[in-house]
XYZ file of C-alpha atoms in Angstrom:
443
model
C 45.783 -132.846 9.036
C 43.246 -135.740 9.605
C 39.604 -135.595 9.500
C 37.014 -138.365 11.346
C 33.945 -139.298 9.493
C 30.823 -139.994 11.739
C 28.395 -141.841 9.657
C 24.854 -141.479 11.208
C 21.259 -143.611 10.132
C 20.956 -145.398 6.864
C 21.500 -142.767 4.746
C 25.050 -141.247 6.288
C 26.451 -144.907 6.472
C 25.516 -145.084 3.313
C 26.960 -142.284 1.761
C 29.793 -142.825 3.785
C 31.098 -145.438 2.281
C 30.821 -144.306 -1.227
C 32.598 -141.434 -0.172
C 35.326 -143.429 0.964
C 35.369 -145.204 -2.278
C 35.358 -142.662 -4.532
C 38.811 -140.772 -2.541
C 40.467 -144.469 -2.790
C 39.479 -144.897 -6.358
C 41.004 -141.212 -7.227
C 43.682 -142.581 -4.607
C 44.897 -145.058 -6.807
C 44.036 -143.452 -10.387
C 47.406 -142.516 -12.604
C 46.901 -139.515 -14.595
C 50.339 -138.876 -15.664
C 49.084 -135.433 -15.807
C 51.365 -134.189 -12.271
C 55.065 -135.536 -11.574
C 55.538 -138.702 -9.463
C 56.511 -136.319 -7.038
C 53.501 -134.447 -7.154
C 51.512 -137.659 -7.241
C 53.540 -139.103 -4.247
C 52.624 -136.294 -1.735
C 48.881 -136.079 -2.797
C 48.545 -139.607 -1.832
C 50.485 -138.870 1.415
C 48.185 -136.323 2.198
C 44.818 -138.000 0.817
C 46.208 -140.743 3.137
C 46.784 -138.761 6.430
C 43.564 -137.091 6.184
C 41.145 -139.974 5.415
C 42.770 -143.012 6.398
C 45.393 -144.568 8.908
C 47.588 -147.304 8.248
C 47.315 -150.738 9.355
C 49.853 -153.231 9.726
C 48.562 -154.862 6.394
C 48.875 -152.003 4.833
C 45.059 -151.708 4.000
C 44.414 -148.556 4.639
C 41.275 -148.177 7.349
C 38.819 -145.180 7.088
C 39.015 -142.725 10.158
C 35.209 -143.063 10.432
C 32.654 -143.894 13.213
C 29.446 -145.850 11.626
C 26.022 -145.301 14.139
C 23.084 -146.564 13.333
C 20.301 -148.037 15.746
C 19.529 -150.912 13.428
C 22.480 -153.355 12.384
C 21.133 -154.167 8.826
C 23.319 -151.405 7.332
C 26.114 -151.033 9.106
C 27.344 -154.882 8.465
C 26.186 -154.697 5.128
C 28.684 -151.402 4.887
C 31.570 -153.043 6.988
C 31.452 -156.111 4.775
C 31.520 -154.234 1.358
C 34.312 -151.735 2.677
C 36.410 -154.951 3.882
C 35.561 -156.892 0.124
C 36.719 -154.275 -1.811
C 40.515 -155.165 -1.308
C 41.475 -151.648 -1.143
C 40.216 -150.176 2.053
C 37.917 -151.143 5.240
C 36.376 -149.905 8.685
C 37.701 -150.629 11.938
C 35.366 -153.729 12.963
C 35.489 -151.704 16.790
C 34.591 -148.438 15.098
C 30.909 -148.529 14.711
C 28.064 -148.426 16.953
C 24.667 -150.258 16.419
C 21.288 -150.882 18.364
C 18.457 -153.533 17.624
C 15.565 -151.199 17.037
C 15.426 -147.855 15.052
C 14.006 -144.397 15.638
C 10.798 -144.830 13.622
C 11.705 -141.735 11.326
C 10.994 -140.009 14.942
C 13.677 -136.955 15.517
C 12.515 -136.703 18.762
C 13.359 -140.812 19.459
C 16.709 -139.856 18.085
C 17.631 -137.110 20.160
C 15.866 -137.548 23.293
C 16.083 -141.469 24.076
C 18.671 -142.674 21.983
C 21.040 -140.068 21.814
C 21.352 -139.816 25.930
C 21.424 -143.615 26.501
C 24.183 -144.236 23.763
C 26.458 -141.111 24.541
C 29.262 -142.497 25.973
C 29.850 -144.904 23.918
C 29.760 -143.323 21.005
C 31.621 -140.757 22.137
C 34.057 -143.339 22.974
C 34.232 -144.202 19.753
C 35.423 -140.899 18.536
C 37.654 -140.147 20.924
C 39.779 -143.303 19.801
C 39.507 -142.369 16.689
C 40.561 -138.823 17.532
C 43.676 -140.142 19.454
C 44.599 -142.274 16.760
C 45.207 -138.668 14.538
C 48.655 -137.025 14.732
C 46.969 -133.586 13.876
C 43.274 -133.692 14.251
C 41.570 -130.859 12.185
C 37.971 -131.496 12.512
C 34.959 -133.786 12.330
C 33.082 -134.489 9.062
C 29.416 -135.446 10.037
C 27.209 -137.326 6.966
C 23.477 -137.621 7.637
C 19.904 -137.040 6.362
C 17.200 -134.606 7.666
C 14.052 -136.870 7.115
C 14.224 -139.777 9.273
C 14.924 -140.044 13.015
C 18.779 -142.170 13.197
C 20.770 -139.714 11.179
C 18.651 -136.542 11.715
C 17.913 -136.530 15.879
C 21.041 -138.652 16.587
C 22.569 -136.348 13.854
C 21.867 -133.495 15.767
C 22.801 -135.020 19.461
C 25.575 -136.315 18.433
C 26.861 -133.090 16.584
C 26.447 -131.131 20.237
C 28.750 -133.583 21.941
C 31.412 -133.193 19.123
C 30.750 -129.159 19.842
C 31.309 -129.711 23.508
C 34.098 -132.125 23.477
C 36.452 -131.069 20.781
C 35.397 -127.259 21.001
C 38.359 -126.081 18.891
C 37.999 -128.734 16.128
C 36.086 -128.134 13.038
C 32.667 -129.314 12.228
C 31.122 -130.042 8.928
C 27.538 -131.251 8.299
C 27.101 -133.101 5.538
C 23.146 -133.108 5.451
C 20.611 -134.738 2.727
C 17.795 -132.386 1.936
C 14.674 -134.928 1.688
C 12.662 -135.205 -1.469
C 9.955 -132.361 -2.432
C 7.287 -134.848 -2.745
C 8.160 -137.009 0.601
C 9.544 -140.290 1.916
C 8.768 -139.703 5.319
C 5.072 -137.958 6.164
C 6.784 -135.940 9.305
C 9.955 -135.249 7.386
C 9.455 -131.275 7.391
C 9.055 -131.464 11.078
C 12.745 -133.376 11.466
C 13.987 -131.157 8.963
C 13.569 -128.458 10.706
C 14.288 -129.481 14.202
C 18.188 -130.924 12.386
C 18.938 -127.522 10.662
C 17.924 -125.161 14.219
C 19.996 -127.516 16.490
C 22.939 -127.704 13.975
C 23.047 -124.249 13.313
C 23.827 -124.060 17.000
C 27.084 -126.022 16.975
C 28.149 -126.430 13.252
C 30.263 -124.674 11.948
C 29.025 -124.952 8.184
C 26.380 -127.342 6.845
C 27.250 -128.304 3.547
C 23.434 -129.408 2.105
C 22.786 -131.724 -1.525
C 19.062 -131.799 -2.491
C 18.122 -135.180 -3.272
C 15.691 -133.964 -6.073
C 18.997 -131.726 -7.766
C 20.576 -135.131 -7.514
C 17.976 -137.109 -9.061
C 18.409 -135.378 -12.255
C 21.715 -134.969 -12.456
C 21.670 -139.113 -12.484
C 18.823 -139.033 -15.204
C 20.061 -135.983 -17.032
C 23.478 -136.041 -17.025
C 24.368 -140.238 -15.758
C 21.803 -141.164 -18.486
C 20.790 -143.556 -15.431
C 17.595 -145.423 -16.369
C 16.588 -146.723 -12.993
C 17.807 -144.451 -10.659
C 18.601 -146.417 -7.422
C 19.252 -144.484 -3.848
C 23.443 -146.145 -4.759
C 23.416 -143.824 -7.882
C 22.352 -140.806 -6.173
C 24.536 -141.848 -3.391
C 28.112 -141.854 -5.459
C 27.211 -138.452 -7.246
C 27.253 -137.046 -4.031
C 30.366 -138.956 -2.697
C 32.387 -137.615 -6.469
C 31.249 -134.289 -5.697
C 32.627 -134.465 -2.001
C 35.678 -136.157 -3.095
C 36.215 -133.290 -5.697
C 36.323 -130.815 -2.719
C 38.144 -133.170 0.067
C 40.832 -134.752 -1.688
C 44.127 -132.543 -1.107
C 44.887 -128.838 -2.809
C 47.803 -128.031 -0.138
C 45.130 -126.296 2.388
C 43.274 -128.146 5.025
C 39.382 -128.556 5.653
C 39.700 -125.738 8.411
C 40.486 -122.714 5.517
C 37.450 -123.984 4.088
C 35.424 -123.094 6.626
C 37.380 -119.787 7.174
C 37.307 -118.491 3.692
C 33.108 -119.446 3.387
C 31.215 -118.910 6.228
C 33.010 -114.831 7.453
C 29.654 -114.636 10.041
C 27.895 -116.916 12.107
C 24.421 -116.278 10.474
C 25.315 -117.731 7.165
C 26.243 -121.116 7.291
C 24.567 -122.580 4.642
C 26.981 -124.490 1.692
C 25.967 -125.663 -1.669
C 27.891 -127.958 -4.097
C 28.336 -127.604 -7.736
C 30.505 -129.562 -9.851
C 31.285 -129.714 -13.892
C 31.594 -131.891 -15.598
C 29.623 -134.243 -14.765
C 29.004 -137.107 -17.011
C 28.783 -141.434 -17.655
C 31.962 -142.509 -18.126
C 30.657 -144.269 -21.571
C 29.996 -140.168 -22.346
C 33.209 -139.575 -20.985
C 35.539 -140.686 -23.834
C 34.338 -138.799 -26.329
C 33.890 -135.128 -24.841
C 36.872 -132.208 -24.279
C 36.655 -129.577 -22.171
C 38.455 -126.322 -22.112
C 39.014 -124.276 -18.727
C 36.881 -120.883 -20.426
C 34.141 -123.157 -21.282
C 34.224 -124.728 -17.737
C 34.752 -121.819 -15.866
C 32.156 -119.826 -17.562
C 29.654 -122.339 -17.223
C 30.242 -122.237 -13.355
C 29.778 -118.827 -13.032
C 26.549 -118.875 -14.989
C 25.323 -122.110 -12.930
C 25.841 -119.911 -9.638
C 24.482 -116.711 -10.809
C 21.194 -117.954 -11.814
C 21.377 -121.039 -9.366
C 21.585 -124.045 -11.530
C 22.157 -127.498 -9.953
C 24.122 -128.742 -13.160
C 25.698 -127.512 -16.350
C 22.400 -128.460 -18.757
C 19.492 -126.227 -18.870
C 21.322 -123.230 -17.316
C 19.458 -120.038 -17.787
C 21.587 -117.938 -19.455
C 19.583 -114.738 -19.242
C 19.953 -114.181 -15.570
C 22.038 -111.293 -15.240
C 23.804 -109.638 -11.866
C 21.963 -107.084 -10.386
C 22.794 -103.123 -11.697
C 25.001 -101.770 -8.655
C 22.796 -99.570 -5.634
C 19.331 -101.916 -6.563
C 17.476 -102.372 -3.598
C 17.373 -105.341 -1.672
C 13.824 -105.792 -1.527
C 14.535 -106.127 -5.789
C 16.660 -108.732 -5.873
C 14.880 -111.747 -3.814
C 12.113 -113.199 -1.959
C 12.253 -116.393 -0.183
C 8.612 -116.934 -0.833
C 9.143 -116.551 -5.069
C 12.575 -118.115 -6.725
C 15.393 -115.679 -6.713
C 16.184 -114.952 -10.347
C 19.580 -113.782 -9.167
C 21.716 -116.072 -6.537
C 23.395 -113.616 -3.999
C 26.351 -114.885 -2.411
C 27.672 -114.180 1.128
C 31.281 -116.238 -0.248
C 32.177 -118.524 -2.601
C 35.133 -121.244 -3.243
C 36.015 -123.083 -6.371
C 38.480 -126.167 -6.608
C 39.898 -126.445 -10.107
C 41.950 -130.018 -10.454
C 43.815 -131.015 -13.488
C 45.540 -130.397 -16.875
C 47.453 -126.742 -17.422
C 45.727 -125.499 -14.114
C 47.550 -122.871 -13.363
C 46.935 -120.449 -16.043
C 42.877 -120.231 -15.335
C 41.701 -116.827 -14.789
C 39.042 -117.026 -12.623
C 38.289 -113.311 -12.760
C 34.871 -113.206 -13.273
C 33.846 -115.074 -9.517
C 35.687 -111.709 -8.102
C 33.366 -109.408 -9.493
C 31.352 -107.024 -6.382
C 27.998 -107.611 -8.307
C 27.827 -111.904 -7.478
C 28.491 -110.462 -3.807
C 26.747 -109.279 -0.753
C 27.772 -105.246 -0.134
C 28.839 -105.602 3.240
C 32.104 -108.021 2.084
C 35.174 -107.296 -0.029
C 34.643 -109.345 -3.550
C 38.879 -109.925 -2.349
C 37.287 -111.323 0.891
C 34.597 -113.326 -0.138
C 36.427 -115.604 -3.356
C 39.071 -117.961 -3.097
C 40.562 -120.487 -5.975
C 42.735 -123.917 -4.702
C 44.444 -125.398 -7.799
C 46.330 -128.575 -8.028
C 47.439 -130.262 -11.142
C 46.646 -133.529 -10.065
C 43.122 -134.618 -11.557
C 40.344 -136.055 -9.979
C 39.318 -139.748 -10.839
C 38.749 -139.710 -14.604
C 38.398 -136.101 -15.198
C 41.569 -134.437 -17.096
C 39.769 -131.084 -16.241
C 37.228 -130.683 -13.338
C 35.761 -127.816 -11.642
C 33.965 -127.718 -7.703
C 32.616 -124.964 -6.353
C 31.179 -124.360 -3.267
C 29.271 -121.605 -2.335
C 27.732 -119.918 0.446
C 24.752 -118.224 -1.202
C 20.961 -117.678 -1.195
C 20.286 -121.117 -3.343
C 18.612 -122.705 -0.335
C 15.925 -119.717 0.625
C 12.807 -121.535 -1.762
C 13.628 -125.268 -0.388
C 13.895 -124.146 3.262
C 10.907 -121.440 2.792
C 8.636 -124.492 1.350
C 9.885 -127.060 4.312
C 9.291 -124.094 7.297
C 5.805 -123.486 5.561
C 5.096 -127.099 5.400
C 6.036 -127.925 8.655
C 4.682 -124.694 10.099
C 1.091 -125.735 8.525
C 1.435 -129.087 10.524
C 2.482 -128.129 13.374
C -0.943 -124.916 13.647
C -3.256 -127.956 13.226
C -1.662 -130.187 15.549
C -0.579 -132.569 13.319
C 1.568 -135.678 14.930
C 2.930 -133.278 17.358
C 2.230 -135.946 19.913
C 4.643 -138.018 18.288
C 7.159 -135.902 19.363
C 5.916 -134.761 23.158
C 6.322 -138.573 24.590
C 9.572 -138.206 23.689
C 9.971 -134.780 25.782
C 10.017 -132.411 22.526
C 7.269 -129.563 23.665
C 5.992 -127.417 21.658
C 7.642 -124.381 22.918
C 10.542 -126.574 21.609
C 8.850 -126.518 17.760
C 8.661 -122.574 17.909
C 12.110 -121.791 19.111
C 13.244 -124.278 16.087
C 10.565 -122.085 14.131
C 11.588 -118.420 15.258
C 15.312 -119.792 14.387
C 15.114 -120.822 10.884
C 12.465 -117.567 10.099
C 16.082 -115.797 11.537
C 17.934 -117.410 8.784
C 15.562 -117.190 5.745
C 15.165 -113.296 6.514
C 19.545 -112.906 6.629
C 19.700 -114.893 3.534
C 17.007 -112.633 2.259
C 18.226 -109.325 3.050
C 21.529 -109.988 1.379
């Protein structure tokens, strides 16, 4: 089953890439740890999914690349194309002369209409060019106006033309302290309209990421490329092949509409210089995963490890807030991806247990475990989980607040009227997200 990338703005081109260079650097890793065999049909699959073959024999990424200024998207082509082991289509991207000035409502009211068809062109060659099409893969950021209102547009079409294909939202949560000064309002007008048509939006904080490059990368000078390719491993870690296909992910993690929310955690995560001198055994990992996810920890060092599960019949209204941080993380379903050395004897018992879980699903239901010996880049061992759980209610709480106290004094609103986003607009976005924070509350 193949999946097509669509690479919106800076920031989803940009990813975008890396992601494609991490799955062809695990592509061509030998671990000696599966059977040739084994190895052989991985890269078939890894192959299928990601890539199709040119005469060559470079493989070239099933991906569109939109962005409505060319800087990036050449810069992108031309490193993909350098690297000897993969490239873009040079037809398969889509690029304008002038931006969106970090305007959501430029995006999806003036460029998104003009450029339709021919972006949508785009993807439907792309589309053809799959034997067995399983769904669209969507990388973008919320704060600017390319990847967030084109984002969003562009996201719609996909619903309407491809309605029983797959989509996944890969979106960047901005920074707590700002890059953008209207980035809470194009946050929240990206999460309302994708929550219409997605079908799961898998979100990475940049802040969580930030550390895990200073904490855990030892980086120095943390560079937007850094944060960039721990966020490409950790998708790589969950895309690359386990036997199943991108559409059971969606079916075993988001079981109702309301809840479509998806976090990432991996383990272990480390510099490669750190790499060589640490073991790891499957307990230690899988305990540390649980404990990451039960008292919502964005990486494996300074995990709280007095957070308990709640005592069976407590009342909601005891377990979380949005407004305060949830000391316990509530999950509606959760899904870990264990890759490597002696995988299949891991007992993963402890992510079934009824108390990580909502009451109205089955603990059965709601976890599922892939395995596959083969490991991922230079991890003998490695862990993924992803999890559809209440670790997003403070960040979106603080970026509805924010945006809400904006938007009562008028603030820039303009901006986004000229483009034909009215108010009424703002509040239905508003009353929307309100709809989600209070499900993800109540569970």
């Amino acid at each position: 089953m193949s999946i097509v990338t669509v690479q919106l703005g800076q920031c989803g081109n940009q990813i975008g890439h890396e992601v494609f260079n991490a799955i062809c650097s695990d592509f061509h890793s030998t671990h000696g740890l599966c059977s040739k065999k084994e190895n052989e049909s991985y890269q078939e699959a890894c192959k299928e999914r990601f890539f199709s073959e040119e005469k060559t024999g470079v493989p070239v990424a099933r991906a569109v690349l939109v962005d409505m200024e060319p800087k990036v998207i050449s810069q992108t082509v031309s490193m993909a194309a350098r690297s000897g082991c993969w490239k873009y289509d040079h037809q398969s991207h889509f690029c304008q002369k002038q931006g969106s000035g970090n305007n959501w409502a430029n995006g999806y009211s003036v460029h998104g209409p003009r450029h339709k068809d021919a972006i949508m062109n785009l993807v439907q060659k792309e589309a053809e060019k799959c034997d067995r099409l399983s769904g669209f893969f969507t990388v973008m950021s919320m704060a600017g106006g390319t990847g967030s209102g084109m984002g969003a547009f562009v996201t719609q079409c996909l619903r309407d033309a491809f309605p029983a294909s797959f989509i996944l939202n890969q979106v960047v949560w901005p920074y707590g302290t700002g890059e953008v000064i209207v980035q809470n309002y194009n946050s929240v007008l990206t999460l309302s309209h994708l929550y219409q048509s997605s079908d799961a939006l898998l979100v990475h904080e940049n802040d969580a990421i930030h550390k895990i490059c200073a904490q855990l990368m030892n980086i120095k000078q943390i560079s937007f490329r850094d944060v960039n390719r721990v966020i490409a491993h950790q998708l790589g870690s969950v895309f690359q092949p386990t036997h199943t296909s991108e559409r059971d992910l969606m079916d075993s993690l988001v079981p109702h509409p309301e809840f479509k929310m998806l976090g990432l955690r991996n383990i272990p995560q480390m510099s490669e210089n750190s790499l060589a001198y640490s073991t790891f055994t499957w307990p230690g990992l899988i305990k540390h995963l649980r404990q990451m996810l039960i008292a919502h920890a964005k990486m494996e060092e300074g995990i709280n490890w007095q957070v308990r599960p709640p005592l069976p019949g407590l009342p909601v209204s005891q377990k979380c807030s949005p407004s305060r941080a949830p000391h316990f993380n509530t999950s509606v379903a959760n899904l870990a991806i264990l890759r490597g050395k002696d995988v299949q004897s891991v007992d993963v018992g402890g992510f079934r247990d009824a108390a990580l879980y909502t009451s109205w699903l089955n603990p059965q239901d709601a976890f599922n475990v892939w395995k596959t010996p083969r490991a991922f880049n230079k991890y003998e061992k490695s862990a993924a989980l992803v999890s559809n759980s209440q670790f997003l209610l403070k960040p979106l709480d603080d970026i509805v607040g924010k945006a809400w106290n904006m938007f009562a004094s008028k603030a820039y609103v303009h901006q986004y009227t000229k483009f034909g986003i009215e108010e009424e607009d703002f509040l239905d976005c508003f009353t929307a997200l309100e709809q989600v924070l209070s499900s993800y509350a109540s569970l």
